[in-house]
Amino acid sequence: MSCKTALITGIAGQDGSYLSELLLAKGYTVRGIVRRASYPHTERVDHLLRAHDERDPDCRFKLDYADLGDVSSLRNVVEQVRPDEVYNLASQSHVGISFITGESTLDFNAIGPFRLLDTLRRMGAPTRYYQASSSEMFGASPPPQNETTPFLPQSPYGVSKVAAFYLTRMHRVAYGMFAANGILFNHESPRRGINFVTRKITRGIASILTGEIRKLYLGNLDAKRDWGFSGDYVEAIWRILQQPEPDDFVIATGDTRTVREFLEETFSLLGLVWEDFVEVEDRYMRPAEVPALLGDASKARRVLAWEPKVRFKELCRMMLEGDLAAKGLTLEAARALGSTLRPGKK
Ligand code: G4F
């Protein structure tokens, strides 16, 4: 068992919650940074908060207020926690919305990591730093993409992640810090945010079945993505920080599917034809699209000994079952309900 301390930004997100579970199981003390909100969004880690009493001096799971936009708050938390490892997972993570909130996306996703890296550098402690880099950085570069593929970002989000990638690398080269990038391709789960396309679809199907909505409105169905399972990807994230030397790694399944294929797979699990329930709307089209992502993770396989366990069909089923369960439905009950549905009607 480890007695290390990890600090996680974005701990209340999908990856933050799975990574916390993994590190706690390994014996880490886990501290997470959250931003102040009038309605805290800690649903994904509430089970961990309940299991750890923060009044206990040996408490192994605790959240602190800090903000990637506020360097003094970062300094306070880093000085107090003295982490062995920092996992910077926080970001404005929605590519489509970054076209509307470009400036704040750049500030949070690019200058934010700089503030954190600079704080760690000034402290001079041998902290290991992980940067959540993204396959969105490859943008228009044709697939397959690996660590040597040129970055051609297509969105403010993509540009912000390229900047953070190079800032991380620069701290490694210029100051000798252990600063590493995981270039993660799309990764999903039942904990995925509700406005990403996979979760929007599985949650939408559950709402169609219960009669809350009649149709699902989507954008580009031709985009291809390499979709993996977040629970598998946090294992790779951890392994990246356990290497003898800092380095950058592509993490992907090596399988690419269109949004249309995700629709086909999930609707067909209930015996439904997706075309009867889905409409394409211009408002969900992006000013520029990343047409096709397909990761070549052979370096991660070789160096990290990492392999994804969950494949496309299992991921679709897992996510659909999660959203059905939230409505009190099993897959079997949902199939029976589905057979009573008329296309486009309740
Ligand atoms: O689910 P998405 O919003 O994910 P996207 O844009 O690929 O970004 C995700 O993966 C990145 C890794 O490559 C992360 F860095 C990033 O933070 C995020 O996790 O969209 C996937 C595809 C896109 O081509 C989008 O145009 O689905 C298409 N799409 C079609 N209709 C839609 C919709 N996307 C969303 N969010 N909503 C739609 O209605």
mmCIF file of C-alpha atoms and ligand atoms in Angstrom:
data_model
loop_
_atom_site.group_PDB
_atom_site.id
_atom_site.type_symbol
_atom_site.label_atom_id
_atom_site.label_comp_id
_atom_site.label_asym_id
_atom_site.label_seq_id
_atom_site.Cartn_x
_atom_site.Cartn_y
_atom_site.Cartn_z
ATOM 1 C CA MET A 1 0.000 0.000 0.000
ATOM 2 C CA SER A 2 1.174 3.500 -0.860
ATOM 3 C CA CYS A 3 1.447 6.308 1.673
ATOM 4 C CA LYS A 4 1.647 9.018 -0.980
ATOM 5 C CA THR A 5 -0.551 12.091 -1.157
ATOM 6 C CA ALA A 6 -2.196 13.082 -4.436
ATOM 7 C CA LEU A 7 -3.817 16.399 -5.249
ATOM 8 C CA ILE A 8 -6.472 16.257 -7.965
ATOM 9 C CA THR A 9 -7.981 19.245 -9.745
ATOM 10 C CA GLY A 10 -11.325 18.494 -11.368
ATOM 11 C CA ILE A 11 -11.913 15.838 -8.713
ATOM 12 C CA ALA A 12 -15.691 16.141 -8.955
ATOM 13 C CA GLY A 13 -15.650 15.243 -12.647
ATOM 14 C CA GLN A 14 -15.958 11.850 -14.303
ATOM 15 C CA ASP A 15 -12.205 11.123 -14.376
ATOM 16 C CA GLY A 16 -11.571 12.732 -10.979
ATOM 17 C CA SER A 17 -14.059 10.406 -9.323
ATOM 18 C CA TYR A 18 -12.664 7.220 -10.912
ATOM 19 C CA LEU A 19 -9.072 8.309 -10.243
ATOM 20 C CA SER A 20 -9.912 9.027 -6.589
ATOM 21 C CA GLU A 21 -11.350 5.532 -6.184
ATOM 22 C CA LEU A 22 -8.240 4.012 -7.774
ATOM 23 C CA LEU A 23 -5.781 5.996 -5.631
ATOM 24 C CA LEU A 24 -7.696 5.374 -2.399
ATOM 25 C CA ALA A 25 -7.640 1.640 -3.156
ATOM 26 C CA LYS A 26 -3.861 1.918 -3.546
ATOM 27 C CA GLY A 27 -3.554 3.513 -0.099
ATOM 28 C CA TYR A 28 -3.068 7.147 -1.200
ATOM 29 C CA THR A 29 -4.341 10.131 0.703
ATOM 30 C CA VAL A 30 -6.400 12.064 -1.838
ATOM 31 C CA ARG A 31 -7.086 15.788 -1.713
ATOM 32 C CA GLY A 32 -9.194 17.481 -4.310
ATOM 33 C CA ILE A 33 -9.693 21.035 -5.434
ATOM 34 C CA VAL A 34 -13.212 22.317 -6.020
ATOM 35 C CA ARG A 35 -14.460 25.738 -7.003
ATOM 36 C CA ARG A 36 -17.038 27.495 -4.908
ATOM 37 C CA ALA A 37 -20.586 27.135 -6.241
ATOM 38 C CA SER A 38 -23.946 27.871 -4.658
ATOM 39 C CA TYR A 39 -25.007 24.337 -5.605
ATOM 40 C CA PRO A 40 -21.906 22.147 -5.230
ATOM 41 C CA HIS A 41 -21.594 19.461 -7.909
ATOM 42 C CA THR A 42 -20.029 16.718 -5.836
ATOM 43 C CA GLU A 43 -22.476 13.916 -6.779
ATOM 44 C CA ARG A 44 -19.720 11.800 -8.335
ATOM 45 C CA VAL A 45 -17.612 11.825 -5.134
ATOM 46 C CA ASP A 46 -20.341 12.034 -2.474
ATOM 47 C CA HIS A 47 -19.918 8.309 -1.736
ATOM 48 C CA LEU A 48 -16.228 8.970 -0.977
ATOM 49 C CA LEU A 49 -17.005 12.000 1.173
ATOM 50 C CA ARG A 50 -19.498 9.941 3.167
ATOM 51 C CA ALA A 51 -16.925 7.176 3.687
ATOM 52 C CA HIS A 52 -14.232 9.551 5.041
ATOM 53 C CA ASP A 53 -14.735 11.765 8.083
ATOM 54 C CA GLU A 54 -12.836 14.994 7.435
ATOM 55 C CA ARG A 55 -12.644 15.685 11.210
ATOM 56 C CA ASP A 56 -10.396 12.630 11.504
ATOM 57 C CA PRO A 57 -6.743 13.859 11.403
ATOM 58 C CA ASP A 58 -5.857 10.783 9.294
ATOM 59 C CA CYS A 59 -8.721 11.366 6.873
ATOM 60 C CA ARG A 60 -7.662 10.095 3.426
ATOM 61 C CA PHE A 61 -10.211 11.918 1.267
ATOM 62 C CA LYS A 62 -10.921 15.605 1.514
ATOM 63 C CA LEU A 63 -11.885 18.515 -0.726
ATOM 64 C CA ASP A 64 -10.436 22.032 -0.551
ATOM 65 C CA TYR A 65 -11.559 25.236 -2.177
ATOM 66 C CA ALA A 66 -9.167 26.565 -4.806
ATOM 67 C CA ASP A 67 -9.391 27.833 -8.355
ATOM 68 C CA LEU A 68 -7.090 27.517 -11.361
ATOM 69 C CA GLY A 69 -7.816 31.193 -11.976
ATOM 70 C CA ASP A 70 -6.555 32.209 -8.519
ATOM 71 C CA VAL A 71 -2.853 31.651 -7.966
ATOM 72 C CA SER A 72 -2.912 32.455 -4.249
ATOM 73 C CA SER A 73 -5.534 29.763 -3.669
ATOM 74 C CA LEU A 74 -3.328 27.283 -5.536
ATOM 75 C CA ARG A 75 -0.292 28.258 -3.492
ATOM 76 C CA ASN A 76 -2.261 27.847 -0.249
ATOM 77 C CA VAL A 77 -3.498 24.389 -1.096
ATOM 78 C CA VAL A 78 -0.169 23.137 -2.454
ATOM 79 C CA GLU A 79 1.696 24.437 0.625
ATOM 80 C CA GLN A 80 -0.824 22.820 2.932
ATOM 81 C CA VAL A 81 -1.135 19.457 1.138
ATOM 82 C CA ARG A 82 2.502 19.055 0.022
ATOM 83 C CA PRO A 83 1.431 16.507 -2.616
ATOM 84 C CA ASP A 84 3.705 13.821 -4.029
ATOM 85 C CA GLU A 85 1.620 13.844 -7.209
ATOM 86 C CA VAL A 86 -0.626 16.454 -8.805
ATOM 87 C CA TYR A 87 -3.209 15.379 -11.369
ATOM 88 C CA ASN A 88 -4.499 18.413 -13.277
ATOM 89 C CA LEU A 89 -7.808 17.169 -14.656
ATOM 90 C CA ALA A 90 -9.777 20.411 -14.338
ATOM 91 C CA SER A 91 -10.852 22.144 -17.504
ATOM 92 C CA GLN A 92 -13.664 23.746 -19.417
ATOM 93 C CA SER A 93 -14.060 20.453 -21.235
ATOM 94 C CA HIS A 94 -16.849 21.082 -23.740
ATOM 95 C CA VAL A 95 -15.455 21.655 -27.231
ATOM 96 C CA GLY A 96 -18.683 23.109 -28.681
ATOM 97 C CA ILE A 97 -19.121 25.593 -25.823
ATOM 98 C CA SER A 98 -15.495 26.731 -26.180
ATOM 99 C CA PHE A 99 -16.538 28.487 -29.417
ATOM 100 C CA ILE A 100 -18.824 30.675 -27.264
ATOM 101 C CA THR A 101 -16.580 31.060 -24.198
ATOM 102 C CA GLY A 102 -13.208 31.125 -25.965
ATOM 103 C CA GLU A 103 -11.486 33.613 -23.687
ATOM 104 C CA SER A 104 -12.392 31.928 -20.395
ATOM 105 C CA THR A 105 -11.646 28.490 -21.912
ATOM 106 C CA LEU A 106 -8.146 29.672 -22.831
ATOM 107 C CA ASP A 107 -7.624 31.227 -19.423
ATOM 108 C CA PHE A 108 -8.813 28.201 -17.461
ATOM 109 C CA ASN A 109 -7.359 25.453 -19.678
ATOM 110 C CA ALA A 110 -4.022 27.033 -20.665
ATOM 111 C CA ILE A 111 -3.098 29.721 -18.127
ATOM 112 C CA GLY A 112 -4.583 27.571 -15.334
ATOM 113 C CA PRO A 113 -2.006 24.773 -15.827
ATOM 114 C CA PHE A 114 0.707 27.438 -16.085
ATOM 115 C CA ARG A 115 -0.332 28.851 -12.690
ATOM 116 C CA LEU A 116 -0.212 25.387 -11.159
ATOM 117 C CA LEU A 117 3.114 24.402 -12.753
ATOM 118 C CA ASP A 118 4.645 27.731 -11.779
ATOM 119 C CA THR A 119 3.450 27.296 -8.193
ATOM 120 C CA LEU A 120 5.008 23.821 -8.034
ATOM 121 C CA ARG A 121 8.259 25.078 -9.566
ATOM 122 C CA ARG A 122 8.538 27.912 -7.052
ATOM 123 C CA MET A 123 7.943 25.492 -4.173
ATOM 124 C CA GLY A 124 10.871 23.423 -5.409
ATOM 125 C CA ALA A 125 9.391 20.169 -4.094
ATOM 126 C CA PRO A 126 9.861 17.003 -6.192
ATOM 127 C CA THR A 127 6.136 16.799 -6.986
ATOM 128 C CA ARG A 128 5.113 14.812 -10.056
ATOM 129 C CA TYR A 129 2.651 16.624 -12.338
ATOM 130 C CA TYR A 130 0.132 15.080 -14.730
ATOM 131 C CA GLN A 131 -1.537 17.229 -17.400
ATOM 132 C CA ALA A 132 -4.826 16.070 -18.904
ATOM 133 C CA SER A 133 -4.050 16.624 -22.567
ATOM 134 C CA SER A 134 -6.549 15.708 -25.240
ATOM 135 C CA SER A 135 -6.898 14.059 -28.644
ATOM 136 C CA GLU A 136 -8.782 17.219 -29.613
ATOM 137 C CA MET A 137 -5.280 18.714 -30.068
ATOM 138 C CA PHE A 138 -4.873 16.585 -33.231
ATOM 139 C CA GLY A 139 -7.895 18.311 -34.753
ATOM 140 C CA ALA A 140 -7.672 18.072 -38.523
ATOM 141 C CA SER A 141 -4.627 15.754 -38.596
ATOM 142 C CA PRO A 142 -5.763 12.559 -40.313
ATOM 143 C CA PRO A 143 -5.987 9.311 -38.325
ATOM 144 C CA PRO A 144 -4.391 7.265 -36.900
ATOM 145 C CA GLN A 145 -2.859 9.688 -34.399
ATOM 146 C CA ASN A 146 0.053 8.985 -32.067
ATOM 147 C CA GLU A 147 2.673 10.942 -30.098
ATOM 148 C CA THR A 148 4.396 12.088 -33.330
ATOM 149 C CA THR A 149 1.261 13.317 -35.134
ATOM 150 C CA PRO A 150 1.190 17.116 -35.680
ATOM 151 C CA PHE A 151 -1.332 19.099 -33.662
ATOM 152 C CA LEU A 152 -3.905 20.946 -35.810
ATOM 153 C CA PRO A 153 -6.539 22.116 -33.313
ATOM 154 C CA GLN A 154 -9.957 23.116 -34.628
ATOM 155 C CA SER A 155 -11.459 24.886 -31.607
ATOM 156 C CA PRO A 156 -10.565 27.289 -28.780
ATOM 157 C CA TYR A 157 -10.635 24.190 -26.557
ATOM 158 C CA GLY A 158 -8.126 22.400 -28.799
ATOM 159 C CA VAL A 159 -5.847 25.448 -28.899
ATOM 160 C CA SER A 160 -5.998 25.782 -25.100
ATOM 161 C CA LYS A 161 -5.016 22.129 -24.676
ATOM 162 C CA VAL A 162 -2.089 22.477 -27.105
ATOM 163 C CA ALA A 163 -0.817 25.430 -25.053
ATOM 164 C CA ALA A 164 -1.121 23.434 -21.820
ATOM 165 C CA PHE A 165 0.629 20.457 -23.443
ATOM 166 C CA TYR A 166 3.637 22.577 -24.398
ATOM 167 C CA LEU A 167 3.694 24.433 -21.072
ATOM 168 C CA THR A 168 3.908 21.046 -19.338
ATOM 169 C CA ARG A 169 6.675 19.905 -21.664
ATOM 170 C CA MET A 170 8.481 23.221 -21.236
ATOM 171 C CA HIS A 171 8.532 22.843 -17.418
ATOM 172 C CA ARG A 172 10.019 19.392 -17.916
ATOM 173 C CA VAL A 173 12.723 20.566 -20.336
ATOM 174 C CA ALA A 174 13.566 23.950 -18.839
ATOM 175 C CA TYR A 175 13.317 23.191 -15.112
ATOM 176 C CA GLY A 176 13.754 19.414 -14.951
ATOM 177 C CA MET A 177 10.324 18.943 -13.378
ATOM 178 C CA PHE A 178 8.545 15.594 -13.530
ATOM 179 C CA ALA A 179 5.755 16.913 -15.752
ATOM 180 C CA ALA A 180 3.959 14.472 -18.061
ATOM 181 C CA ASN A 181 1.070 14.587 -20.537
ATOM 182 C CA GLY A 182 -1.591 11.957 -21.097
ATOM 183 C CA ILE A 183 -3.133 12.562 -24.528
ATOM 184 C CA LEU A 184 -6.457 10.893 -23.861
ATOM 185 C CA PHE A 185 -8.911 10.104 -26.617
ATOM 186 C CA ASN A 186 -12.630 10.383 -25.808
ATOM 187 C CA HIS A 187 -13.489 8.411 -22.692
ATOM 188 C CA GLU A 188 -16.956 7.927 -21.354
ATOM 189 C CA SER A 189 -18.919 6.187 -18.593
ATOM 190 C CA PRO A 190 -22.258 6.360 -16.812
ATOM 191 C CA ARG A 191 -20.695 9.335 -14.940
ATOM 192 C CA ARG A 192 -20.098 11.288 -18.169
ATOM 193 C CA GLY A 193 -21.404 14.869 -18.243
ATOM 194 C CA ILE A 194 -24.874 15.054 -19.763
ATOM 195 C CA ASN A 195 -24.050 17.353 -22.686
ATOM 196 C CA PHE A 196 -21.412 15.123 -24.302
ATOM 197 C CA VAL A 197 -22.845 13.200 -27.202
ATOM 198 C CA THR A 198 -22.666 9.642 -25.782
ATOM 199 C CA ARG A 199 -24.393 10.485 -22.511
ATOM 200 C CA LYS A 200 -26.822 12.812 -24.266
ATOM 201 C CA ILE A 201 -27.868 9.802 -26.360
ATOM 202 C CA THR A 202 -28.152 7.193 -23.569
ATOM 203 C CA ARG A 203 -29.921 9.626 -21.235
ATOM 204 C CA GLY A 204 -32.110 10.742 -24.118
ATOM 205 C CA ILE A 205 -33.157 7.152 -24.855
ATOM 206 C CA ALA A 206 -34.164 6.660 -21.202
ATOM 207 C CA SER A 207 -36.205 9.884 -21.311
ATOM 208 C CA ILE A 208 -37.889 8.841 -24.570
ATOM 209 C CA LEU A 209 -38.919 5.565 -22.948
ATOM 210 C CA THR A 210 -40.438 7.278 -19.927
ATOM 211 C CA GLY A 211 -42.239 9.769 -22.152
ATOM 212 C CA GLU A 212 -40.369 12.853 -20.884
ATOM 213 C CA ILE A 213 -39.194 13.696 -24.400
ATOM 214 C CA ARG A 214 -40.258 12.525 -27.828
ATOM 215 C CA LYS A 215 -37.170 13.278 -29.914
ATOM 216 C CA LEU A 216 -33.456 13.684 -29.505
ATOM 217 C CA TYR A 217 -31.818 16.610 -31.334
ATOM 218 C CA LEU A 218 -28.185 16.203 -32.341
ATOM 219 C CA GLY A 219 -25.521 17.756 -34.592
ATOM 220 C CA ASN A 220 -22.916 16.083 -36.790
ATOM 221 C CA LEU A 221 -23.550 12.325 -36.939
ATOM 222 C CA ASP A 222 -20.593 11.627 -39.249
ATOM 223 C CA ALA A 223 -17.857 12.567 -36.757
ATOM 224 C CA LYS A 224 -15.690 9.591 -35.818
ATOM 225 C CA ARG A 225 -14.419 9.124 -32.287
ATOM 226 C CA ASP A 226 -12.217 6.585 -30.510
ATOM 227 C CA TRP A 227 -14.398 6.000 -27.440
ATOM 228 C CA GLY A 228 -13.002 4.223 -24.374
ATOM 229 C CA PHE A 229 -14.060 3.781 -20.750
ATOM 230 C CA SER A 230 -12.963 6.399 -18.212
ATOM 231 C CA GLY A 231 -12.424 3.694 -15.534
ATOM 232 C CA ASP A 232 -9.765 2.106 -17.758
ATOM 233 C CA TYR A 233 -8.148 5.438 -18.626
ATOM 234 C CA VAL A 234 -7.475 6.533 -15.025
ATOM 235 C CA GLU A 235 -5.294 3.429 -14.632
ATOM 236 C CA ALA A 236 -3.173 4.732 -17.532
ATOM 237 C CA ILE A 237 -3.086 8.209 -15.965
ATOM 238 C CA TRP A 238 -1.692 6.755 -12.741
ATOM 239 C CA ARG A 239 0.876 4.639 -14.600
ATOM 240 C CA ILE A 240 2.133 7.727 -16.471
ATOM 241 C CA LEU A 241 3.192 9.258 -13.139
ATOM 242 C CA GLN A 242 4.875 6.044 -11.928
ATOM 243 C CA GLN A 243 7.450 5.957 -14.768
ATOM 244 C CA PRO A 244 11.143 6.488 -14.025
ATOM 245 C CA GLU A 245 11.177 9.485 -16.406
ATOM 246 C CA PRO A 246 8.416 11.946 -17.361
ATOM 247 C CA ASP A 247 7.028 11.468 -20.856
ATOM 248 C CA ASP A 248 3.911 11.966 -23.005
ATOM 249 C CA PHE A 249 1.519 9.141 -23.942
ATOM 250 C CA VAL A 250 -1.463 8.626 -26.242
ATOM 251 C CA ILE A 251 -4.232 6.676 -24.480
ATOM 252 C CA ALA A 252 -6.866 5.196 -26.805
ATOM 253 C CA THR A 253 -8.671 1.985 -27.785
ATOM 254 C CA GLY A 254 -7.593 1.884 -31.453
ATOM 255 C CA ASP A 255 -11.225 1.562 -32.575
ATOM 256 C CA THR A 256 -13.151 4.423 -34.168
ATOM 257 C CA ARG A 257 -16.920 4.788 -34.634
ATOM 258 C CA THR A 258 -19.237 7.472 -35.948
ATOM 259 C CA VAL A 259 -21.873 9.140 -33.783
ATOM 260 C CA ARG A 260 -24.349 7.342 -36.071
ATOM 261 C CA GLU A 261 -22.864 3.973 -35.035
ATOM 262 C CA PHE A 262 -23.239 4.911 -31.358
ATOM 263 C CA LEU A 263 -26.911 5.648 -32.065
ATOM 264 C CA GLU A 264 -27.371 2.351 -33.943
ATOM 265 C CA GLU A 265 -25.797 0.329 -31.157
ATOM 266 C CA THR A 266 -27.650 1.923 -28.227
ATOM 267 C CA PHE A 267 -31.117 2.101 -29.833
ATOM 268 C CA SER A 268 -30.808 -1.461 -31.144
ATOM 269 C CA LEU A 269 -30.158 -2.744 -27.590
ATOM 270 C CA LEU A 270 -33.834 -1.913 -27.017
ATOM 271 C CA GLY A 271 -35.032 -3.138 -30.399
ATOM 272 C CA LEU A 272 -35.571 0.446 -31.591
ATOM 273 C CA VAL A 273 -34.589 2.140 -34.850
ATOM 274 C CA TRP A 274 -32.754 5.374 -34.043
ATOM 275 C CA GLU A 275 -33.951 7.178 -37.176
ATOM 276 C CA ASP A 276 -37.461 7.182 -35.693
ATOM 277 C CA PHE A 277 -36.365 9.255 -32.696
ATOM 278 C CA VAL A 278 -33.450 11.472 -33.764
ATOM 279 C CA GLU A 279 -33.340 14.756 -35.679
ATOM 280 C CA VAL A 280 -30.314 16.734 -36.772
ATOM 281 C CA GLU A 281 -30.340 20.419 -35.872
ATOM 282 C CA ASP A 282 -27.993 23.168 -37.059
ATOM 283 C CA ARG A 283 -27.597 24.581 -33.555
ATOM 284 C CA TYR A 284 -25.549 21.538 -32.542
ATOM 285 C CA MET A 285 -23.147 21.868 -35.495
ATOM 286 C CA ARG A 286 -19.751 23.358 -34.621
ATOM 287 C CA PRO A 287 -18.053 26.174 -36.599
ATOM 288 C CA ALA A 288 -15.204 23.722 -37.239
ATOM 289 C CA GLU A 289 -15.274 19.987 -36.630
ATOM 290 C CA VAL A 290 -12.678 17.359 -35.803
ATOM 291 C CA PRO A 291 -13.687 14.780 -38.418
ATOM 292 C CA ALA A 292 -11.977 11.602 -37.259
ATOM 293 C CA LEU A 293 -10.023 10.487 -34.190
ATOM 294 C CA LEU A 294 -8.382 7.086 -33.974
ATOM 295 C CA GLY A 295 -5.595 6.637 -31.455
ATOM 296 C CA ASP A 296 -2.500 4.530 -31.817
ATOM 297 C CA ALA A 297 -1.626 3.710 -28.192
ATOM 298 C CA SER A 298 1.226 1.311 -28.968
ATOM 299 C CA LYS A 299 3.671 3.354 -26.852
ATOM 300 C CA ALA A 300 1.347 3.085 -23.817
ATOM 301 C CA ARG A 301 0.999 -0.651 -24.428
ATOM 302 C CA ARG A 302 4.769 -1.065 -24.639
ATOM 303 C CA VAL A 303 5.966 1.285 -21.876
ATOM 304 C CA LEU A 304 3.030 1.411 -19.458
ATOM 305 C CA ALA A 305 1.831 -2.160 -20.084
ATOM 306 C CA TRP A 306 -1.640 -0.612 -20.386
ATOM 307 C CA GLU A 307 -4.561 -2.048 -22.360
ATOM 308 C CA PRO A 308 -8.180 -0.897 -22.419
ATOM 309 C CA LYS A 309 -10.553 -3.539 -21.049
ATOM 310 C CA VAL A 310 -13.944 -2.142 -22.029
ATOM 311 C CA ARG A 311 -14.739 -2.099 -25.753
ATOM 312 C CA PHE A 312 -17.315 -0.127 -27.757
ATOM 313 C CA LYS A 313 -20.348 -2.422 -27.416
ATOM 314 C CA GLU A 314 -19.819 -2.963 -23.694
ATOM 315 C CA LEU A 315 -19.416 0.779 -23.186
ATOM 316 C CA CYS A 316 -22.707 1.484 -25.017
ATOM 317 C CA ARG A 317 -24.521 -1.088 -22.908
ATOM 318 C CA MET A 318 -22.976 0.087 -19.635
ATOM 319 C CA MET A 319 -23.976 3.699 -20.295
ATOM 320 C CA LEU A 320 -27.490 2.815 -21.421
ATOM 321 C CA GLU A 321 -28.038 0.548 -18.406
ATOM 322 C CA GLY A 322 -26.841 3.360 -16.123
ATOM 323 C CA ASP A 323 -29.391 5.810 -17.504
ATOM 324 C CA LEU A 324 -32.170 3.226 -17.497
ATOM 325 C CA ALA A 325 -31.375 2.327 -13.871
ATOM 326 C CA ALA A 326 -31.688 6.013 -12.944
ATOM 327 C CA LYS A 327 -35.318 5.743 -14.153
ATOM 328 C CA GLY A 328 -35.835 2.458 -12.291
ATOM 329 C CA LEU A 329 -35.671 0.370 -15.481
ATOM 330 C CA THR A 330 -33.729 -2.772 -16.309
ATOM 331 C CA LEU A 331 -32.717 -3.448 -19.913
ATOM 332 C CA GLU A 332 -35.441 -6.128 -20.133
ATOM 333 C CA ALA A 333 -38.149 -3.799 -18.771
ATOM 334 C CA ALA A 334 -36.948 -1.071 -21.134
ATOM 335 C CA ARG A 335 -37.184 -3.458 -24.105
ATOM 336 C CA ALA A 336 -40.791 -4.249 -23.207
ATOM 337 C CA LEU A 337 -41.545 -0.535 -22.881
ATOM 338 C CA GLY A 338 -39.764 0.155 -26.163
ATOM 339 C CA SER A 339 -41.967 -2.283 -28.052
ATOM 340 C CA THR A 340 -45.003 -0.147 -27.133
ATOM 341 C CA LEU A 341 -43.459 3.072 -28.480
ATOM 342 C CA ARG A 342 -44.606 4.579 -31.728
ATOM 343 C CA PRO A 343 -41.899 6.408 -33.726
ATOM 344 C CA GLY A 344 -41.474 9.997 -32.636
ATOM 345 C CA LYS A 345 -44.447 9.747 -30.287
ATOM 346 C CA LYS A 346 -44.554 9.127 -26.574
HETATM 347 O O1 G4F B 1 -19.131 14.209 -27.047
HETATM 348 P P1 G4F B 1 -18.517 15.378 -27.679
HETATM 349 O O2 G4F B 1 -18.981 16.721 -27.244
HETATM 350 O O3 G4F B 1 -16.945 15.201 -27.476
HETATM 351 P P2 G4F B 1 -15.688 15.893 -28.204
HETATM 352 O O4 G4F B 1 -16.043 17.167 -28.861
HETATM 353 O O5 G4F B 1 -15.060 14.861 -29.081
HETATM 354 O O6 G4F B 1 -14.748 16.224 -26.966
HETATM 355 C C1 G4F B 1 -14.555 15.279 -25.914
HETATM 356 O O7 G4F B 1 -13.419 14.496 -26.188
HETATM 357 C C2 G4F B 1 -12.167 15.232 -26.182
HETATM 358 C C3 G4F B 1 -11.061 14.225 -26.490
HETATM 359 O O8 G4F B 1 -10.890 14.177 -27.892
HETATM 360 C C4 G4F B 1 -11.966 15.903 -24.836
HETATM 361 F F1 G4F B 1 -10.797 16.544 -24.821
HETATM 362 C C5 G4F B 1 -13.124 16.846 -24.587
HETATM 363 O O9 G4F B 1 -12.994 17.463 -23.311
HETATM 364 C C6 G4F B 1 -14.417 16.038 -24.605
HETATM 365 O O10 G4F B 1 -14.384 15.123 -23.543
HETATM 366 O O11 G4F B 1 -18.701 15.309 -29.271
HETATM 367 C C7 G4F B 1 -18.304 14.180 -30.001
HETATM 368 C C8 G4F B 1 -18.759 14.360 -31.448
HETATM 369 C C9 G4F B 1 -18.381 15.713 -32.034
HETATM 370 O O12 G4F B 1 -17.936 15.524 -33.342
HETATM 371 C C10 G4F B 1 -19.689 16.497 -32.050
HETATM 372 O O13 G4F B 1 -19.778 17.455 -33.088
HETATM 373 O O14 G4F B 1 -20.185 14.312 -31.462
HETATM 374 C C11 G4F B 1 -20.667 15.354 -32.280
HETATM 375 N N1 G4F B 1 -22.032 15.678 -31.870
HETATM 376 C C12 G4F B 1 -23.140 15.490 -32.658
HETATM 377 N N2 G4F B 1 -24.229 15.918 -32.005
HETATM 378 C C13 G4F B 1 -22.428 16.212 -30.703
HETATM 379 C C14 G4F B 1 -23.818 16.374 -30.782
HETATM 380 N N3 G4F B 1 -21.734 16.544 -29.594
HETATM 381 C C15 G4F B 1 -22.438 17.060 -28.536
HETATM 382 N N4 G4F B 1 -21.762 17.374 -27.407
HETATM 383 N N5 G4F B 1 -23.808 17.244 -28.598
HETATM 384 C C16 G4F B 1 -24.533 16.924 -29.698
HETATM 385 O O15 G4F B 1 -25.754 17.104 -29.732
#
